[in-house]
């Protein structure tokens, strides 16, 4: 108990330098009194004051030695040594700032790069969705002979009703640009996800406010009113977290929706980096015709939750059997090619990390990046070790002096080690600062073609452990190796007979290091050159048009394209021509164009066509109907040929 | 090695203070004499040893700090004989227990060594 007590006292002293200064002053006073009493005794015995003081000093012994011993009792001697070594190291650094700064910077860049890459890897691969028991979640993916296949809504609903191995099944459809008009008249595009009524309960997400979408919101496809839920980040951003948002109306597509709740703050979505602003019920916003058709409704993803004790394989077998059994019950539209149900199987992928296309898409690139970062770390470590060794060779004299003064090998190794450790610590700290900037930059490269992804890069325990491990390896390479090498070399310098054999050994180490360093540096240069080119290419994705200063004005009304009568068509054409002319006359408008779909409408028009009258292939193309100015207004480049000319307008509008 | 010797004071002409015994001597002195300041303790140890020990008086201060950390002695500030501020040390209950234990073990060691040395080889 008394040993523990002493330990606690020492620890406390460690963190209270002020208190220890006070105690030191007390000691000085105590010693002063002691010496005065001793001197007084000698003076009484007849010595002169000077002689008495000398005698007192002699009896007392060395004051400095006593103080050092006293300090050691109050603290941890090895710690005090380390502190002294660190201060010595800083002195050396000040004496050779260029070499030290180079070392710190190269380590910093290498550590920063590696940490930044790992932060992204961590965000993408190791962070499960913030939902209840994420390991029970599975992604349901039908395959036809290993090719990915769709899961049509009718099949989804039957699987959901009949599955024995799942506690729940949920479907989601992400809509990157959903046109939303708020009840205060403001409007714009929001990121939305249409979700089945089971979605939030299958995932186990709680609301931050109000309630989330559930089965009663997702009943009837014909409903013209619906419930909507706000994403937490959007709620904070757009409504400043105002609870009064409940009950507000938003018009999404053709449905009038009422805000009923806000999702939990930590919940993004079923996909890392994707945070929908608006959650809407799937059925009311999809429509019965699409829902009933085999090829009508596609889902971004279908997520299930396994019953406890059921394995993924068992569940997949059951779902495949169900799919094959019910396949013929599902009507397919107008003579589409039938599918042989025997070739369809259902694959279940682990869903703890969400519907993560990102992993498949960016896993390899990140792997390469991680490899490069590791290589860079090794190069930097060898480089810095090399510099340390070179610096050390230049310091033989100092080391010799210290050894002559009685410093043992262990003490010298400790000193050089602490010097290296100071460099490594500074390097790692610099690296962390670099990673804090670089991590988000790398994460911003990770995005999907049709979906905005904003991967959040956050520090985690795993990252901390990795940085710790990197630091440990660096300390071994950068601090321990050169220290050991130098002291071994130095030990032999003290005994000249052996110096001829051992000094070349250090030279050999140095040469090897240089060769390794040059080789790796060359590799790295080539690889990083390629990498930078790739990253640069990625960051400059050409959308095919110039989005700045383009405004979209959308018209409500009948959204069906083909149903108009002859009269109706003529009326529409007149309206559009009139509108076009009037918009053109608005001051500040440079040019206008009409388009049936507009930009980011989220819907497609398909048209069958033949190359000539003999063409028997079934061809169809995605189309949009536009006025000739369309390409100019959007700044679309035409790679070959020309766009429409004005005299083609009549033909164009006549066909409406 | 160096620091050990320094702590306990070595003089070639006199017997050194055996390692680990200074703490015991300080505890025993405080038990016998009651509250004492550092100088008083050093003087008392020198008197009792009748000049057979080479004690650098300064070495008792690290020993006093060590004993205080272990909770075997306590200290208070007071005035010395020549009216200077001085710290007075006192043995605690735990210190007395420790002293008793060490006295027993010391006696046993002395007895064992004595028997060994007096044995005819």
XYZ file of C-alpha atoms in Angstrom:
777
model
C 0.000 0.000 0.000
C 2.812 2.401 0.852
C 4.403 1.692 -2.570
C 1.154 2.538 -4.346
C 0.841 5.651 -2.238
C 4.308 6.805 -3.282
C 3.442 6.099 -6.924
C 0.301 8.212 -6.680
C 2.238 11.055 -5.070
C 4.779 10.921 -7.919
C 2.066 10.944 -10.542
C 0.448 13.905 -8.861
C 3.754 15.763 -8.785
C 4.076 15.112 -12.493
C 1.005 17.194 -13.231
C 1.624 19.924 -10.675
C 4.849 21.655 -11.608
C 3.827 24.680 -9.531
C 3.473 22.582 -6.403
C 6.830 20.959 -7.003
C 8.465 24.397 -7.337
C 6.971 25.311 -3.981
C 8.234 22.110 -2.402
C 11.647 22.834 -3.847
C 11.641 26.290 -2.222
C 10.662 24.632 1.085
C 13.589 22.260 0.746
C 15.961 25.156 0.102
C 14.741 26.846 3.258
C 15.054 23.639 5.254
C 18.595 23.072 4.006
C 19.441 26.696 4.752
C 18.287 26.266 8.350
C 20.217 23.014 8.617
C 23.452 24.585 7.388
C 22.987 27.610 9.658
C 22.479 25.384 12.710
C 25.521 23.289 11.804
C 27.610 26.421 11.318
C 26.415 27.857 14.634
C 27.491 24.649 16.384
C 30.981 24.872 14.942
C 31.231 28.571 15.847
C 30.323 27.714 19.450
C 33.168 25.217 19.435
C 35.467 28.139 18.587
C 35.816 28.091 14.808
C 35.817 31.356 12.855
C 32.640 31.982 10.846
C 34.436 31.152 7.577
C 35.903 27.938 8.975
C 32.584 27.026 10.555
C 30.767 27.512 7.227
C 33.296 25.324 5.415
C 32.986 22.616 8.066
C 29.203 22.759 7.873
C 29.352 22.355 4.081
C 31.688 19.389 4.456
C 29.413 17.631 6.953
C 26.345 18.256 4.875
C 27.851 16.950 1.625
C 27.033 18.051 -1.929
C 23.868 20.151 -1.990
C 23.352 19.663 -5.746
C 23.693 15.883 -5.463
C 21.256 15.859 -2.564
C 18.765 17.923 -4.570
C 19.024 15.581 -7.549
C 18.445 12.553 -5.324
C 15.541 14.389 -3.685
C 14.070 15.173 -7.147
C 14.363 11.524 -8.109
C 12.351 10.501 -5.050
C 9.566 12.902 -5.957
C 9.380 11.966 -9.623
C 10.184 9.226 -12.126
C 13.935 9.371 -12.862
C 13.642 7.757 -16.324
C 10.934 10.252 -17.222
C 13.131 13.107 -16.115
C 15.928 11.673 -18.284
C 13.580 11.439 -21.265
C 12.586 15.036 -20.720
C 16.249 16.043 -20.609
C 16.904 14.048 -23.797
C 13.941 15.677 -25.495
C 15.281 19.116 -24.617
C 18.698 18.097 -25.906
C 17.049 16.854 -29.089
C 15.278 20.177 -29.540
C 18.617 21.901 -29.160
C 20.028 19.755 -31.955
C 16.994 20.524 -34.070
C 17.565 24.234 -33.584
C 21.176 23.784 -34.589
C 20.245 21.977 -37.842
C 16.788 23.328 -38.670
C 16.809 22.526 -42.398
C 17.497 18.858 -41.934
C 14.957 18.636 -39.118
C 12.262 20.491 -41.034
C 12.866 18.299 -44.086
C 12.512 15.200 -41.935
C 9.369 16.418 -40.218
C 7.787 17.516 -43.485
C 8.522 14.302 -45.374
C 7.157 12.246 -42.498
C 4.207 14.611 -42.198
C 3.283 14.334 -45.859
C 3.625 10.557 -45.814
C 1.679 10.104 -42.584
C -0.910 12.636 -43.721
C -1.422 10.855 -47.035
C -1.752 7.440 -45.443
C -4.107 8.686 -42.736
C -6.265 10.558 -45.225
C -6.619 7.484 -47.450
C -7.420 5.356 -44.446
C -10.030 7.833 -43.209
C -11.852 7.367 -46.507
C -11.416 3.580 -46.446
C -12.767 3.626 -42.914
C -15.787 5.691 -43.883
C -16.521 3.403 -46.816
C -15.751 -0.053 -45.461
C -15.813 -0.111 -41.713
C -18.642 2.093 -40.575
C -21.921 0.188 -40.309
C -25.172 2.077 -40.797
C -26.362 3.710 -37.566
C -29.340 1.390 -37.278
C -30.502 -1.394 -34.976
C -28.324 -4.552 -35.228
C -26.903 -3.721 -38.684
C -25.368 -7.214 -39.065
C -28.867 -8.675 -39.509
C -29.532 -6.574 -42.603
C -29.260 -8.103 -46.072
C -29.436 -6.533 -49.531
C -31.769 -8.524 -51.786
C -30.420 -8.785 -55.334
C -31.938 -11.037 -57.985
C -29.566 -12.478 -60.575
C -30.051 -14.086 -63.947
C -27.062 -16.360 -64.473
C -24.875 -14.166 -62.252
C -26.020 -10.980 -64.044
C -27.765 -8.481 -61.833
C -31.501 -8.436 -62.458
C -34.351 -6.225 -61.299
C -36.735 -6.983 -58.480
C -40.147 -5.896 -59.844
C -42.641 -4.517 -57.385
C -45.193 -7.379 -57.692
C -42.475 -9.918 -56.918
C -41.161 -7.752 -54.098
C -44.592 -7.614 -52.525
C -45.103 -11.364 -52.759
C -41.648 -12.052 -51.296
C -42.416 -9.676 -48.513
C -45.714 -11.331 -47.710
C -44.486 -14.911 -47.950
C -40.922 -14.939 -46.628
C -40.373 -17.059 -43.529
C -36.732 -16.186 -43.048
C -37.006 -12.406 -42.929
C -38.636 -10.293 -40.241
C -39.149 -7.539 -42.744
C -38.423 -6.363 -46.272
C -38.209 -2.768 -47.435
C -37.827 -1.145 -50.821
C -36.336 2.220 -51.607
C -36.064 4.338 -54.694
C -33.641 7.230 -54.649
C -34.631 10.303 -56.618
C -31.666 12.547 -57.129
C -33.666 15.577 -58.270
C -37.221 15.771 -56.992
C -39.073 18.951 -57.779
C -40.591 20.248 -54.564
C -42.852 23.247 -54.033
C -43.369 24.436 -50.464
C -46.561 25.975 -49.082
C -44.828 29.363 -48.753
C -44.388 29.452 -52.532
C -40.671 28.593 -52.620
C -39.605 25.725 -54.820
C -36.560 23.874 -56.017
C -35.011 20.458 -56.377
C -34.469 18.222 -53.378
C -32.733 14.888 -52.996
C -35.478 12.463 -52.161
C -35.949 8.822 -51.371
C -39.238 7.035 -51.905
C -39.500 4.318 -49.294
C -41.895 1.516 -48.531
C -43.875 1.766 -45.308
C -41.628 -0.894 -43.809
C -38.387 0.974 -44.491
C -37.819 2.740 -41.192
C -39.063 -0.156 -39.073
C -36.862 -2.686 -40.902
C -33.828 -0.466 -40.384
C -34.856 0.442 -36.852
C -34.486 4.193 -37.172
C -36.080 6.558 -34.649
C -37.491 9.996 -35.419
C -35.841 13.129 -34.044
C -39.212 14.831 -34.271
C -42.779 13.665 -34.984
C -42.988 10.229 -36.581
C -41.471 8.452 -39.572
C -43.182 7.012 -42.647
C -44.962 3.739 -41.817
C -47.386 1.286 -43.399
C -50.441 3.540 -43.176
C -48.674 6.153 -45.335
C -47.837 3.596 -48.006
C -51.240 1.956 -48.577
C -52.915 3.306 -51.680
C -51.088 4.201 -54.859
C -54.002 6.474 -55.857
C -53.624 8.775 -52.874
C -53.148 12.388 -53.898
C -52.065 13.323 -50.391
C -49.182 11.773 -48.540
C -46.926 12.037 -45.541
C -43.350 13.236 -45.853
C -40.348 13.133 -43.531
C -37.410 15.522 -43.552
C -33.799 14.467 -43.362
C -32.190 15.807 -40.198
C -29.405 17.771 -41.907
C -31.881 19.383 -44.294
C -34.198 20.245 -41.416
C -31.346 21.965 -39.586
C -30.106 23.703 -42.719
C -33.372 24.795 -44.262
C -35.625 25.186 -41.219
C -33.015 25.842 -38.513
C -34.365 22.899 -36.557
C -37.771 24.553 -36.119
C -40.301 22.031 -34.685
C -43.042 24.099 -36.360
C -42.152 22.385 -39.613
C -44.569 19.575 -38.735
C -47.802 20.055 -40.624
C -46.293 22.079 -43.440
C -47.166 21.103 -46.984
C -44.850 20.283 -49.827
C -45.877 19.376 -53.360
C -43.643 16.591 -54.629
C -44.319 15.389 -58.168
C -48.091 15.490 -58.316
C -48.725 14.637 -54.673
C -49.540 17.041 -51.891
C -47.531 15.913 -48.863
C -47.600 16.931 -45.198
C -44.448 16.893 -43.104
C -44.995 14.437 -40.246
C -41.472 14.024 -38.849
C -37.706 14.328 -39.011
C -35.214 11.428 -39.057
C -32.672 10.838 -36.276
C -29.616 13.077 -36.407
C -27.074 10.291 -36.965
C -29.061 8.550 -39.708
C -28.048 9.401 -43.253
C -29.692 6.721 -45.351
C -29.278 3.165 -46.625
C -26.197 4.306 -48.542
C -23.012 5.759 -47.089
C -22.670 9.424 -47.968
C -26.209 9.763 -49.330
C -28.454 11.932 -47.165
C -31.893 12.475 -48.690
C -33.537 15.746 -47.828
C -37.067 14.448 -48.215
C -38.434 10.977 -47.474
C -41.671 10.081 -49.235
C -43.878 6.982 -49.270
C -43.155 4.804 -52.272
C -46.603 3.802 -53.500
C -48.461 7.134 -53.580
C -45.576 8.650 -55.530
C -45.097 5.798 -57.965
C -48.600 5.074 -59.229
C -50.524 1.840 -59.613
C -49.745 1.260 -63.286
C -45.995 1.131 -62.616
C -46.406 -0.871 -59.446
C -48.462 -3.631 -61.050
C -46.229 -4.095 -64.062
C -43.256 -6.460 -64.124
C -41.090 -3.834 -65.772
C -42.835 -0.866 -64.244
C -41.158 -0.012 -60.968
C -37.476 -0.358 -60.341
C -35.959 -0.001 -56.927
C -32.625 1.471 -55.994
C -32.495 -1.234 -53.407
C -34.378 -3.814 -51.410
C -33.267 -4.403 -47.838
C -34.327 -7.238 -45.575
C -33.719 -8.143 -41.970
C -32.933 -11.767 -41.185
C -34.867 -13.536 -38.443
C -32.585 -14.397 -35.525
C -30.803 -17.705 -36.148
C -31.431 -17.758 -39.897
C -28.303 -17.759 -42.053
C -27.932 -15.767 -45.249
C -27.694 -18.959 -47.317
C -30.929 -20.382 -45.917
C -32.763 -17.133 -46.506
C -31.428 -16.838 -50.071
C -32.544 -20.399 -50.841
C -36.027 -19.707 -49.543
C -36.380 -16.428 -51.428
C -35.131 -17.994 -54.679
C -37.687 -20.804 -54.365
C -40.463 -18.299 -53.743
C -39.402 -16.160 -56.698
C -39.401 -19.124 -59.074
C -42.793 -20.313 -57.805
C -44.627 -16.985 -58.095
C -42.937 -15.676 -61.213
C -45.713 -16.791 -63.583
C -48.402 -15.099 -61.531
C -46.934 -11.700 -62.326
C -48.293 -9.995 -65.445
C -45.695 -8.611 -67.836
C -46.548 -5.713 -70.084
C -47.234 -5.865 -73.804
C -45.374 -8.908 -74.958
C -42.041 -8.253 -73.300
C -39.636 -11.120 -73.526
C -40.513 -13.683 -70.884
C -37.840 -14.712 -68.455
C -37.127 -18.297 -67.594
C -37.696 -18.281 -63.820
C -35.357 -21.250 -63.390
C -32.441 -19.010 -64.298
C -33.328 -16.458 -61.632
C -31.765 -16.693 -58.224
C -31.808 -14.299 -55.327
C -28.561 -13.317 -53.791
C -28.334 -11.802 -50.333
C -25.440 -9.470 -49.672
C -24.482 -8.272 -46.212
C -26.375 -5.053 -45.544
C -24.615 -3.742 -42.451
C -22.874 -1.147 -44.595
C -25.919 -0.306 -46.634
C -26.629 -0.523 -50.338
C -23.075 0.344 -50.986
C -22.285 0.610 -54.664
C -19.446 2.829 -53.607
C -17.494 -0.063 -52.171
C -17.606 -2.065 -55.388
C -16.878 0.995 -57.466
C -14.097 2.570 -55.467
C -12.658 -0.372 -53.538
C -9.945 -1.070 -56.077
C -8.981 2.571 -56.562
C -8.767 3.031 -52.815
C -6.702 -0.143 -52.536
C -4.210 1.247 -55.046
C -4.213 4.551 -53.243
C -3.600 2.818 -49.916
C -0.725 0.862 -51.456
C 0.835 4.054 -52.755
C 0.403 5.723 -49.410
C 2.128 2.801 -47.696
C 4.961 2.967 -50.204
C 5.291 6.676 -49.608
C 5.471 6.046 -45.868
C 8.269 3.529 -46.313
C 10.207 5.870 -48.579
C 9.808 8.761 -46.189
C 10.786 6.617 -43.206
C 13.923 5.337 -44.949
C 14.745 8.827 -46.103
C 14.481 10.252 -42.624
C 16.340 7.320 -41.068
C 19.081 7.964 -43.574
C 19.299 11.608 -42.655
C 19.355 10.665 -38.979
C 22.223 8.269 -39.581
C 24.138 10.870 -41.576
C 23.566 13.469 -38.879
C 24.698 10.981 -36.279
C 27.914 10.154 -38.107
C 28.687 13.840 -38.044
C 28.219 13.804 -34.286
C 30.702 11.105 -33.386
C 32.725 13.555 -31.380
C 29.833 14.530 -29.192
C 28.904 10.902 -28.635
C 32.515 10.072 -27.778
C 32.572 12.862 -25.219
C 29.364 11.701 -23.633
C 30.661 8.153 -23.452
C 33.924 9.366 -21.907
C 31.894 11.191 -19.280
C 30.401 7.883 -18.285
C 27.238 7.524 -20.374
C 26.529 3.846 -21.031
C 25.378 2.428 -24.365
C 21.807 2.256 -23.118
C 21.923 5.915 -22.182
C 23.318 6.923 -25.590
C 20.779 4.785 -27.441
C 18.109 6.398 -25.300
C 19.331 9.854 -26.190
C 19.458 9.195 -29.945
C 16.149 7.361 -29.730
C 14.468 10.289 -28.041
C 15.882 12.577 -30.737
C 14.348 10.368 -33.405
C 11.109 10.146 -31.458
C 10.882 13.950 -31.296
C 11.199 14.090 -35.095
C 8.605 11.321 -35.518
C 6.159 12.979 -33.120
C 6.432 16.283 -34.930
C 6.025 14.428 -38.237
C 2.931 12.557 -37.057
C 1.341 15.748 -35.737
C 2.015 17.489 -39.046
C 0.589 14.433 -40.776
C -2.638 14.592 -38.778
C -3.085 18.224 -39.747
C -2.508 17.317 -43.394
C -4.929 14.378 -43.135
C -7.623 16.651 -41.750
C -7.454 18.633 -44.994
C -6.666 15.828 -47.411
C -9.212 13.294 -46.137
C -12.301 15.277 -47.173
C -10.599 16.137 -50.471
C -10.118 12.453 -51.295
C -13.639 11.685 -50.102
C -14.993 14.265 -52.518
C -13.711 12.143 -55.420
C -15.998 9.364 -54.282
C -19.315 9.941 -55.897
C -21.826 8.100 -58.041
C -22.798 8.969 -61.552
C -26.470 9.469 -60.795
C -26.327 10.327 -57.149
C -24.657 12.972 -55.049
C -22.523 11.344 -52.400
C -20.987 13.319 -49.585
C -18.970 10.808 -47.646
C -18.398 12.042 -44.117
C -14.788 11.573 -43.056
C -14.649 11.251 -39.293
C -11.916 10.192 -36.921
C -12.514 6.798 -35.354
C -10.866 4.470 -32.879
C -9.665 2.364 -35.821
C -7.947 5.379 -37.380
C -6.377 6.261 -34.062
C -5.052 2.705 -33.719
C -3.658 2.801 -37.246
C -1.908 6.112 -36.658
C -0.540 4.666 -33.425
C 0.778 1.621 -35.271
C 2.300 3.787 -38.007
C 3.965 5.952 -35.381
C 5.359 2.866 -33.654
C 6.822 1.532 -36.924
C 8.236 4.964 -37.755
C 9.822 5.220 -34.341
C 11.494 1.852 -34.891
C 12.738 2.789 -38.364
C 13.493 6.454 -37.821
C 14.575 6.481 -34.197
C 15.603 3.062 -32.957
C 17.546 1.686 -35.942
C 19.898 4.642 -36.452
C 20.362 4.964 -32.692
C 21.315 1.317 -32.334
C 23.540 1.432 -35.388
C 25.373 4.574 -34.283
C 25.966 3.389 -30.766
C 27.285 0.035 -31.960
C 29.582 1.869 -34.311
C 30.480 4.213 -31.554
C 31.206 1.520 -29.015
C 33.851 0.240 -31.384
C 35.346 3.673 -31.889
C 36.249 3.629 -28.235
C 38.183 0.438 -28.924
C 40.226 1.343 -32.027
C 41.343 -2.233 -32.722
C 37.883 -3.159 -34.011
C 36.925 0.091 -35.640
C 38.274 -0.988 -39.015
C 35.797 -3.844 -39.201
C 32.733 -2.106 -37.915
C 32.824 1.367 -39.405
C 32.303 -0.042 -42.937
C 29.277 -1.860 -41.574
C 27.630 1.467 -40.846
C 28.723 2.658 -44.265
C 27.126 -0.439 -45.749
C 23.884 0.271 -43.940
C 24.004 3.794 -45.264
C 24.597 2.638 -48.843
C 21.811 0.080 -48.672
C 19.465 2.721 -47.357
C 20.370 5.063 -50.189
C 19.770 2.385 -52.835
C 16.444 1.366 -51.307
C 15.435 4.953 -51.042
C 16.237 5.848 -54.613
C 14.455 2.785 -56.002
C 11.329 3.407 -53.994
C 11.358 7.117 -54.663
C 11.483 6.481 -58.393
C 8.599 4.012 -58.232
C 6.635 6.435 -56.154
C 7.237 9.319 -58.484
C 5.918 7.373 -61.458
C 2.940 6.007 -59.557
C 1.933 9.290 -58.012
C 2.238 11.016 -61.362
C -0.296 8.582 -62.795
C -2.477 8.936 -59.744
C -2.565 12.697 -59.864
C -3.573 12.505 -63.509
C -6.415 10.145 -62.690
C -7.634 12.224 -59.783
C -7.407 15.355 -61.845
C -9.401 13.705 -64.598
C -12.042 12.596 -62.106
C -12.454 16.023 -60.648
C -13.205 17.543 -64.019
C -16.240 15.535 -65.079
C -17.778 17.269 -68.050
C -21.564 17.359 -67.647
C -21.923 17.992 -71.382
C -23.371 21.456 -70.927
C -22.576 24.689 -69.121
C -24.762 24.784 -66.042
C -24.036 28.346 -64.923
C -26.726 31.008 -65.550
C -29.226 28.370 -66.671
C -32.680 28.638 -65.066
C -35.444 26.081 -65.363
C -39.076 27.143 -65.525
C -41.487 24.268 -65.339
C -45.160 24.268 -66.323
C -47.795 22.313 -64.490
C -50.890 20.918 -66.090
C -51.420 17.767 -68.087
C -48.266 15.747 -67.987
C -49.325 13.102 -70.524
C -47.485 13.443 -73.754
C -49.571 11.528 -76.287
C -53.159 11.889 -75.203
C -54.003 15.281 -76.694
C -56.542 15.655 -79.486
C -55.796 17.553 -82.690
C -57.305 20.746 -81.245
C -55.505 20.289 -78.013
C -52.189 19.908 -79.823
C -52.707 23.107 -81.752
C -53.622 24.972 -78.579
C -50.516 23.684 -76.827
C -48.258 24.626 -79.721
C -49.698 28.154 -79.724
C -49.230 28.442 -75.955
C -45.628 27.341 -76.147
C -44.839 29.683 -79.039
C -46.395 32.579 -77.153
C -44.575 31.690 -73.946
C -41.311 31.358 -75.782
C -41.665 34.810 -77.367
C -42.662 36.463 -74.082
C -39.837 34.899 -72.115
C -37.437 36.032 -74.777
C -38.634 39.600 -74.187
C -37.952 39.552 -70.432
C -35.022 41.910 -69.680
C -31.947 40.003 -68.563
C -32.898 36.850 -70.411
C -30.262 36.030 -72.949
C -31.923 33.124 -74.698
C -34.766 30.693 -74.117
C -35.558 27.207 -75.291
C -38.316 24.715 -74.689
C -37.883 21.100 -73.714
C -40.505 18.511 -72.861
C -38.519 16.883 -70.088
C -36.532 19.857 -68.902
C -33.396 19.276 -66.879
C -33.178 16.628 -64.197
C -36.855 15.846 -64.491
C -36.162 12.361 -63.313
C -38.403 10.775 -65.943
C -37.668 9.288 -69.339
C -39.434 9.158 -72.667
C -38.756 6.168 -74.872
C -39.494 5.966 -78.591
C -39.345 2.978 -80.895
C -37.674 3.615 -84.215
C -36.468 1.885 -87.373
C -33.372 2.740 -89.357
C -35.338 2.179 -92.605
C -38.494 0.377 -93.591
C -36.646 -2.969 -93.816
C -35.160 -2.681 -90.341
C -36.618 -5.544 -88.302
C -34.653 -5.017 -85.084
C -36.578 -3.752 -82.090
C -34.909 -0.462 -81.438
C -35.862 2.207 -78.967
C -34.173 5.362 -77.785
C -34.543 7.771 -74.939
C -35.863 11.052 -76.344
C -36.692 14.601 -75.449
C -38.577 17.144 -77.559
C -36.812 20.479 -77.822
C -36.768 23.732 -79.782
C -33.730 24.525 -81.967
C -32.322 27.010 -79.404
C -32.044 24.256 -76.779
C -28.439 23.337 -77.563
C -27.280 26.942 -77.682
C -29.018 27.894 -74.426
C -27.510 25.015 -72.506
C -24.145 25.331 -74.189
C -24.177 21.749 -75.403
C -21.452 20.903 -77.818
C -22.387 18.886 -80.885
C -19.634 16.490 -81.760
C -20.631 15.882 -85.360
C -23.135 17.318 -87.847
C -25.496 20.076 -86.794
C -28.462 20.781 -84.548
C -31.980 21.669 -85.729
C -32.506 24.616 -87.986
C -35.290 27.089 -87.703
C -37.172 25.796 -90.770
C -37.466 22.434 -89.033
C -39.513 24.065 -86.286
C -42.791 23.745 -88.165
C -42.371 20.053 -88.675
C -41.386 19.693 -85.049
C -44.340 21.614 -83.596
C -46.718 20.058 -86.126
C -45.952 16.643 -84.745
C -47.157 17.680 -81.273
C 25.660 2.636 -9.036
C 26.837 6.183 -8.902
C 23.553 7.549 -7.698
C 23.253 4.878 -5.008
C 26.557 5.797 -3.478
C 25.815 9.439 -3.701
C 22.572 8.985 -1.903
C 24.060 7.308 1.095
C 27.398 9.024 1.266
C 30.632 7.086 0.918
C 33.825 7.944 2.681
C 36.769 5.641 2.296
C 38.004 6.080 5.877
C 34.725 5.461 7.658
C 32.171 2.722 7.210
C 29.444 3.636 4.691
C 25.810 3.721 5.653
C 24.658 0.251 4.570
C 22.126 0.400 1.746
C 18.565 0.675 2.931
C 19.455 1.280 6.572
C 19.205 5.055 6.546
C 15.417 4.905 6.363
C 15.402 2.512 9.302
C 17.705 4.765 11.316
C 15.544 7.807 10.633
C 12.384 5.963 11.662
C 13.984 4.667 14.855
C 15.312 8.134 15.729
C 11.875 9.674 15.296
C 10.270 6.911 17.384
C 12.720 7.497 20.247
C 12.999 11.279 20.141
C 9.579 12.434 19.006
C 9.274 15.372 16.594
C 12.656 16.516 15.207
C 13.905 18.670 12.348
C 16.383 17.396 9.737
C 19.432 18.724 11.529
C 18.340 17.156 14.817
C 17.855 13.774 13.153
C 21.296 13.921 11.522
C 22.942 14.921 14.806
C 21.205 12.140 16.714
C 22.256 9.479 14.193
C 25.870 10.683 14.347
C 25.822 10.668 18.174
C 24.393 7.176 18.364
C 26.846 5.791 15.808
C 29.661 7.382 17.855
C 31.465 8.502 14.767
C 31.580 5.063 13.143
C 29.339 6.116 10.239
C 30.275 8.565 7.474
C 26.932 10.311 7.032
C 26.600 13.154 4.609
C 23.894 14.979 6.484
C 22.259 16.118 3.257
C 21.374 12.537 2.358
C 18.665 12.383 4.991
C 16.456 14.804 3.048
C 15.725 12.449 0.128
C 15.193 9.724 2.781
C 12.737 11.949 4.669
C 10.817 12.691 1.455
C 10.694 8.987 0.608
C 9.364 8.088 4.076
C 6.801 10.847 3.919
C 5.588 9.660 0.504
C 5.097 6.207 1.956
C 3.079 7.685 4.777
C 5.435 6.536 7.528
C 6.247 10.043 8.775
C 4.510 13.420 8.648
C 5.938 16.908 8.855
C 4.874 20.326 10.129
C 6.583 23.673 10.028
C 7.813 25.167 13.275
C 10.592 27.317 14.718
C 14.078 25.892 15.336
C 16.323 26.588 18.354
C 17.975 29.530 16.570
C 14.545 30.873 15.579
C 14.533 29.916 11.940
C 11.609 28.285 10.199
C 12.243 24.548 10.144
C 10.267 21.447 9.276
C 9.614 19.020 12.116
C 9.124 15.351 11.330
C 7.073 12.836 13.335
C 6.579 9.121 12.977
C 3.033 7.944 12.102
C 1.211 4.805 13.241
C 1.990 3.148 9.915
C 5.609 4.189 10.448
C 5.695 2.491 13.855
C 4.266 -0.697 12.368
C 6.852 -0.572 9.594
C 9.640 0.034 12.112
C 8.552 -2.918 14.240
C 8.494 -5.167 11.179
C 11.913 -4.007 10.035
C 13.406 -4.357 13.524
C 12.286 -7.974 13.630
C 13.629 -8.739 10.178
C 16.859 -6.871 10.935
C 17.402 -8.865 14.158
C 16.771 -12.097 12.269
C 19.268 -11.100 9.548
C 21.924 -10.152 12.107
C 21.387 -13.411 13.953
C 21.652 -15.448 10.745
C 24.765 -13.678 9.534
C 26.293 -13.912 13.049
C 25.673 -17.674 13.169
C 27.123 -18.088 9.689
C 30.243 -16.088 10.491
C 30.894 -17.764 13.853
C 30.633 -21.238 12.391
C 33.917 -23.094 12.263
C 34.679 -24.045 8.708
